mmCIF file of C-alpha atoms and ligand atoms in Angstrom:
data_model
loop_
_atom_site.group_PDB
_atom_site.id
_atom_site.type_symbol
_atom_site.label_atom_id
_atom_site.label_comp_id
_atom_site.label_asym_id
_atom_site.label_seq_id
_atom_site.Cartn_x
_atom_site.Cartn_y
_atom_site.Cartn_z
ATOM 1 C CA MET A 25 18.334 11.416 4.741
ATOM 2 C CA PRO A 26 15.347 10.703 2.158
ATOM 3 C CA ARG A 27 11.715 9.584 3.166
ATOM 4 C CA ARG A 28 12.099 5.498 2.504
ATOM 5 C CA ILE A 29 8.302 4.648 1.277
ATOM 6 C CA LEU A 30 7.526 1.092 0.757
ATOM 7 C CA LEU A 31 4.735 0.190 -1.385
ATOM 8 C CA ILE A 32 3.147 -3.215 -1.913
ATOM 9 C CA ASN A 33 0.800 -4.748 -3.876
ATOM 10 C CA GLY A 34 -1.443 -7.460 -2.949
ATOM 11 C CA PRO A 35 -2.693 -10.835 -4.427
ATOM 12 C CA ASN A 36 -4.048 -10.147 -8.631
ATOM 13 C CA LEU A 37 -2.464 -6.911 -8.414
ATOM 14 C CA ASN A 38 0.581 -7.997 -11.230
ATOM 15 C CA LEU A 39 -2.414 -8.459 -13.432
ATOM 16 C CA LEU A 40 -3.360 -4.622 -13.749
ATOM 17 C CA GLY A 41 -3.846 -3.850 -16.735
ATOM 18 C CA THR A 42 -5.433 -6.948 -17.955
ATOM 19 C CA ARG A 43 -7.380 -7.624 -15.098
ATOM 20 C CA GLU A 44 -11.164 -6.620 -15.035
ATOM 21 C CA PRO A 45 -10.162 -3.111 -16.596
ATOM 22 C CA HIS A 46 -13.982 -2.083 -16.072
ATOM 23 C CA ILE A 47 -12.954 -2.049 -12.478
ATOM 24 C CA TYR A 48 -9.265 -1.319 -12.060
ATOM 25 C CA GLY A 49 -8.270 0.452 -15.249
ATOM 26 C CA SER A 50 -5.704 -0.491 -18.229
ATOM 27 C CA THR A 51 -2.503 1.118 -16.590
ATOM 28 C CA THR A 52 -0.235 -1.834 -15.464
ATOM 29 C CA LEU A 53 1.465 -2.148 -12.433
ATOM 30 C CA ASP A 54 5.148 -1.449 -14.124
ATOM 31 C CA ASP A 55 3.362 2.216 -14.835
ATOM 32 C CA VAL A 56 2.063 2.691 -11.205
ATOM 33 C CA VAL A 57 5.602 1.684 -9.524
ATOM 34 C CA LEU A 58 7.207 4.147 -12.241
ATOM 35 C CA GLN A 59 4.872 6.585 -11.551
ATOM 36 C CA ALA A 60 5.075 6.347 -7.674
ATOM 37 C CA LYS A 61 8.907 6.528 -8.072
ATOM 38 C CA ASP A 62 9.477 9.822 -10.170
ATOM 39 C CA HIS A 63 6.422 10.848 -7.765
ATOM 40 C CA ALA A 64 8.307 10.291 -4.391
ATOM 41 C CA LYS A 65 11.533 11.390 -6.189
ATOM 42 C CA SER A 66 10.277 14.691 -6.930
ATOM 43 C CA MET A 67 9.641 15.078 -3.274
ATOM 44 C CA SER A 68 13.307 13.888 -2.246
ATOM 45 C CA ALA A 69 11.871 10.639 -1.327
ATOM 46 C CA GLU A 70 12.424 6.926 -2.412
ATOM 47 C CA VAL A 71 10.062 4.537 -3.207
ATOM 48 C CA GLU A 72 10.567 0.456 -2.901
ATOM 49 C CA ALA A 73 8.203 -1.598 -4.438
ATOM 50 C CA PHE A 74 7.141 -5.306 -4.199
ATOM 51 C CA GLN A 75 4.204 -7.534 -5.042
ATOM 52 C CA SER A 76 2.885 -10.786 -4.017
ATOM 53 C CA ASN A 77 0.518 -13.497 -4.441
ATOM 54 C CA HIS A 78 1.432 -14.585 -0.835
ATOM 55 C CA GLU A 79 0.537 -13.911 2.215
ATOM 56 C CA GLY A 80 3.398 -15.125 4.252
ATOM 57 C CA ALA A 81 5.533 -13.353 1.761
ATOM 58 C CA ILE A 82 4.463 -9.836 2.424
ATOM 59 C CA VAL A 83 4.464 -10.366 5.715
ATOM 60 C CA ASP A 84 7.939 -11.301 5.301
ATOM 61 C CA ARG A 85 8.424 -7.968 3.168
ATOM 62 C CA LEU A 86 6.946 -6.348 6.133
ATOM 63 C CA HIS A 87 9.143 -7.616 8.782
ATOM 64 C CA ALA A 88 12.682 -6.872 6.995
ATOM 65 C CA ALA A 89 11.092 -2.878 6.675
ATOM 66 C CA ARG A 90 11.656 -1.825 10.096
ATOM 67 C CA GLY A 91 14.563 0.072 10.320
ATOM 68 C CA ALA A 92 14.699 0.651 6.447
ATOM 69 C CA ILE A 93 11.418 1.858 5.648
ATOM 70 C CA ASP A 94 9.696 5.427 7.041
ATOM 71 C CA VAL A 95 6.214 4.801 5.643
ATOM 72 C CA VAL A 96 4.524 1.593 4.156
ATOM 73 C CA VAL A 97 1.642 2.554 1.468
ATOM 74 C CA ILE A 98 -0.176 -0.761 0.692
ATOM 75 C CA ASN A 99 -2.799 -2.571 -1.338
ATOM 76 C CA PRO A 100 -3.581 -5.522 0.375
ATOM 77 C CA GLY A 101 -5.877 -6.859 -2.409
ATOM 78 C CA ALA A 102 -7.885 -9.868 -1.642
ATOM 79 C CA PHE A 103 -5.890 -9.902 1.898
ATOM 80 C CA THR A 104 -7.491 -6.406 3.249
ATOM 81 C CA HIS A 105 -10.970 -8.998 3.911
ATOM 82 C CA THR A 106 -9.139 -11.399 5.268
ATOM 83 C CA SER A 107 -5.541 -11.129 7.129
ATOM 84 C CA VAL A 108 -5.056 -10.995 10.653
ATOM 85 C CA ALA A 109 -1.545 -11.971 9.870
ATOM 86 C CA ILE A 110 -0.849 -8.353 7.387
ATOM 87 C CA ARG A 111 -2.895 -6.590 10.012
ATOM 88 C CA ASP A 112 -0.274 -8.031 13.104
ATOM 89 C CA ALA A 113 2.754 -7.781 10.745
ATOM 90 C CA LEU A 114 2.218 -3.800 10.342
ATOM 91 C CA LEU A 115 1.843 -3.538 14.420
ATOM 92 C CA GLY A 116 4.134 -5.201 14.598
ATOM 93 C CA ILE A 117 6.962 -3.310 12.694
ATOM 94 C CA GLU A 118 5.279 0.057 14.269
ATOM 95 C CA ILE A 119 6.009 1.760 10.070
ATOM 96 C CA PRO A 120 2.720 4.255 9.888
ATOM 97 C CA PHE A 121 0.621 2.650 6.755
ATOM 98 C CA VAL A 122 -1.330 4.290 4.169
ATOM 99 C CA GLU A 123 -3.931 1.731 2.695
ATOM 100 C CA VAL A 124 -5.058 2.058 -0.911
ATOM 101 C CA HIS A 125 -7.669 0.116 -2.972
ATOM 102 C CA ILE A 126 -7.962 1.080 -6.570
ATOM 103 C CA SER A 127 -11.844 0.331 -6.427
ATOM 104 C CA ASN A 128 -14.835 1.912 -4.111
ATOM 105 C CA VAL A 129 -14.875 -1.565 -2.073
ATOM 106 C CA HIS A 130 -18.166 -0.073 -0.564
ATOM 107 C CA SER A 131 -20.158 0.231 -4.018
ATOM 108 C CA ARG A 132 -18.743 -3.152 -4.497
ATOM 109 C CA GLU A 133 -20.130 -7.012 -2.811
ATOM 110 C CA PRO A 134 -20.527 -6.031 1.170
ATOM 111 C CA PHE A 135 -17.448 -8.568 2.200
ATOM 112 C CA ARG A 136 -15.036 -5.807 0.152
ATOM 113 C CA SER A 137 -16.494 -3.099 3.144
ATOM 114 C CA LYS A 138 -14.971 -5.325 6.066
ATOM 115 C CA SER A 139 -10.614 -4.458 5.824
ATOM 116 C CA TYR A 140 -8.910 -6.062 8.892
ATOM 117 C CA LEU A 141 -6.081 -3.157 8.485
ATOM 118 C CA SER A 142 -8.525 0.265 7.936
ATOM 119 C CA ASP A 143 -8.692 0.989 11.712
ATOM 120 C CA LYS A 144 -4.888 1.252 12.040
ATOM 121 C CA ALA A 145 -4.175 2.736 9.044
ATOM 122 C CA GLU A 146 -2.761 6.598 9.017
ATOM 123 C CA ALA A 147 -5.034 7.070 6.085
ATOM 124 C CA VAL A 148 -7.242 5.109 3.614
ATOM 125 C CA ILE A 149 -8.104 5.901 0.524
ATOM 126 C CA CYS A 150 -10.297 4.224 -2.074
ATOM 127 C CA GLY A 151 -12.279 4.957 -5.861
ATOM 128 C CA LEU A 152 -9.678 7.122 -7.305
ATOM 129 C CA GLY A 153 -8.222 4.777 -9.797
ATOM 130 C CA VAL A 154 -4.493 4.524 -9.854
ATOM 131 C CA PHE A 155 -4.125 7.883 -9.074
ATOM 132 C CA GLY A 156 -4.915 6.849 -5.679
ATOM 133 C CA TYR A 157 -1.206 5.549 -5.598
ATOM 134 C CA THR A 158 0.383 9.015 -5.856
ATOM 135 C CA ALA A 159 -2.214 10.382 -3.593
ATOM 136 C CA ALA A 160 -1.080 7.836 -1.355
ATOM 137 C CA ILE A 161 2.849 8.532 -2.040
ATOM 138 C CA GLU A 162 2.535 11.964 -2.089
ATOM 139 C CA PHE A 163 0.641 11.807 1.574
ATOM 140 C CA ALA A 164 3.349 9.151 2.734
ATOM 141 C CA ALA A 165 6.404 11.618 1.630
ATOM 142 C CA ARG A 166 4.943 14.642 2.835
ATOM 143 C CA HIS A 167 2.470 14.712 6.022
ATOM 144 C CA VAL A 168 2.501 11.413 7.491
ATOM 145 C CA LYS A 169 3.925 11.595 10.840
ATOM 146 C CA ILE A 170 7.452 9.051 10.974
ATOM 147 C CA LYS A 171 8.569 7.440 13.914
ATOM 148 C CA ASN A 172 11.918 6.228 15.243
ATOM 149 C CA ARG A 173 14.490 7.753 12.732
ATOM 150 C CA ALA A 174 17.353 8.687 14.704
ATOM 151 C CA HIS A 175 18.320 12.072 13.092
ATOM 152 C CA LEU A 176 15.275 13.868 13.513
HETATM 153 C C1 DQA B 213 -8.674 -3.903 -4.594
HETATM 154 C C2 DQA B 213 -9.833 -4.209 -3.945
HETATM 155 C C3 DQA B 213 -9.941 -5.874 -2.610
HETATM 156 O O1 DQA B 213 -11.587 -5.827 -2.635
HETATM 157 C C4 DQA B 213 -9.576 -6.693 -4.115
HETATM 158 O O2 DQA B 213 -9.722 -8.016 -3.925
HETATM 159 C C5 DQA B 213 -8.465 -6.473 -4.896
HETATM 160 C C6 DQA B 213 -8.294 -4.964 -5.648
HETATM 161 C C7 DQA B 213 -8.728 -2.691 -4.843
HETATM 162 O O3 DQA B 213 -7.190 -1.980 -5.343
HETATM 163 O O4 DQA B 213 -9.479 -1.794 -5.528
HETATM 164 O O5 DQA B 213 -7.609 -7.353 -5.533
HETATM 165 O O6 DQA B 213 -7.648 -3.967 -3.242
#
């Protein structure tokens, strides 16, 4: 059975490609998702993608992942720095996750250095640009130890 990876992007990441391109580059979210799916396929894994600007919608999508997803790759956008709800959802579903940021959050405003997720993540990637998603997908497909799989 292929590994099932859920790629979640939080608020404003739907604007990738046009949003502050000096920070986030010119690649669109559609391109990121296509590339993630292709890269996963080359490693016999599958990617489902979800983007929302709404915290509760992300919490609901995480709940629905239970039993259906092996690894979550998440760029929570600004919710990284504010959301106890997304932290609790990730802990509640007990699915290992990788946190991704396109920019180097530690070289920006001090409030971006605080993450509500990092201490619970399998890995944290930041500052690699959109290549960070490729790195995260590869890590999720090949290296993350997955839980609760009946056939393993
Ligand atoms: C981001 C960094 C966050 O601080 C910011 O709010 C984002 C994007 C990144 O990918 O670098 O929306 O998560």
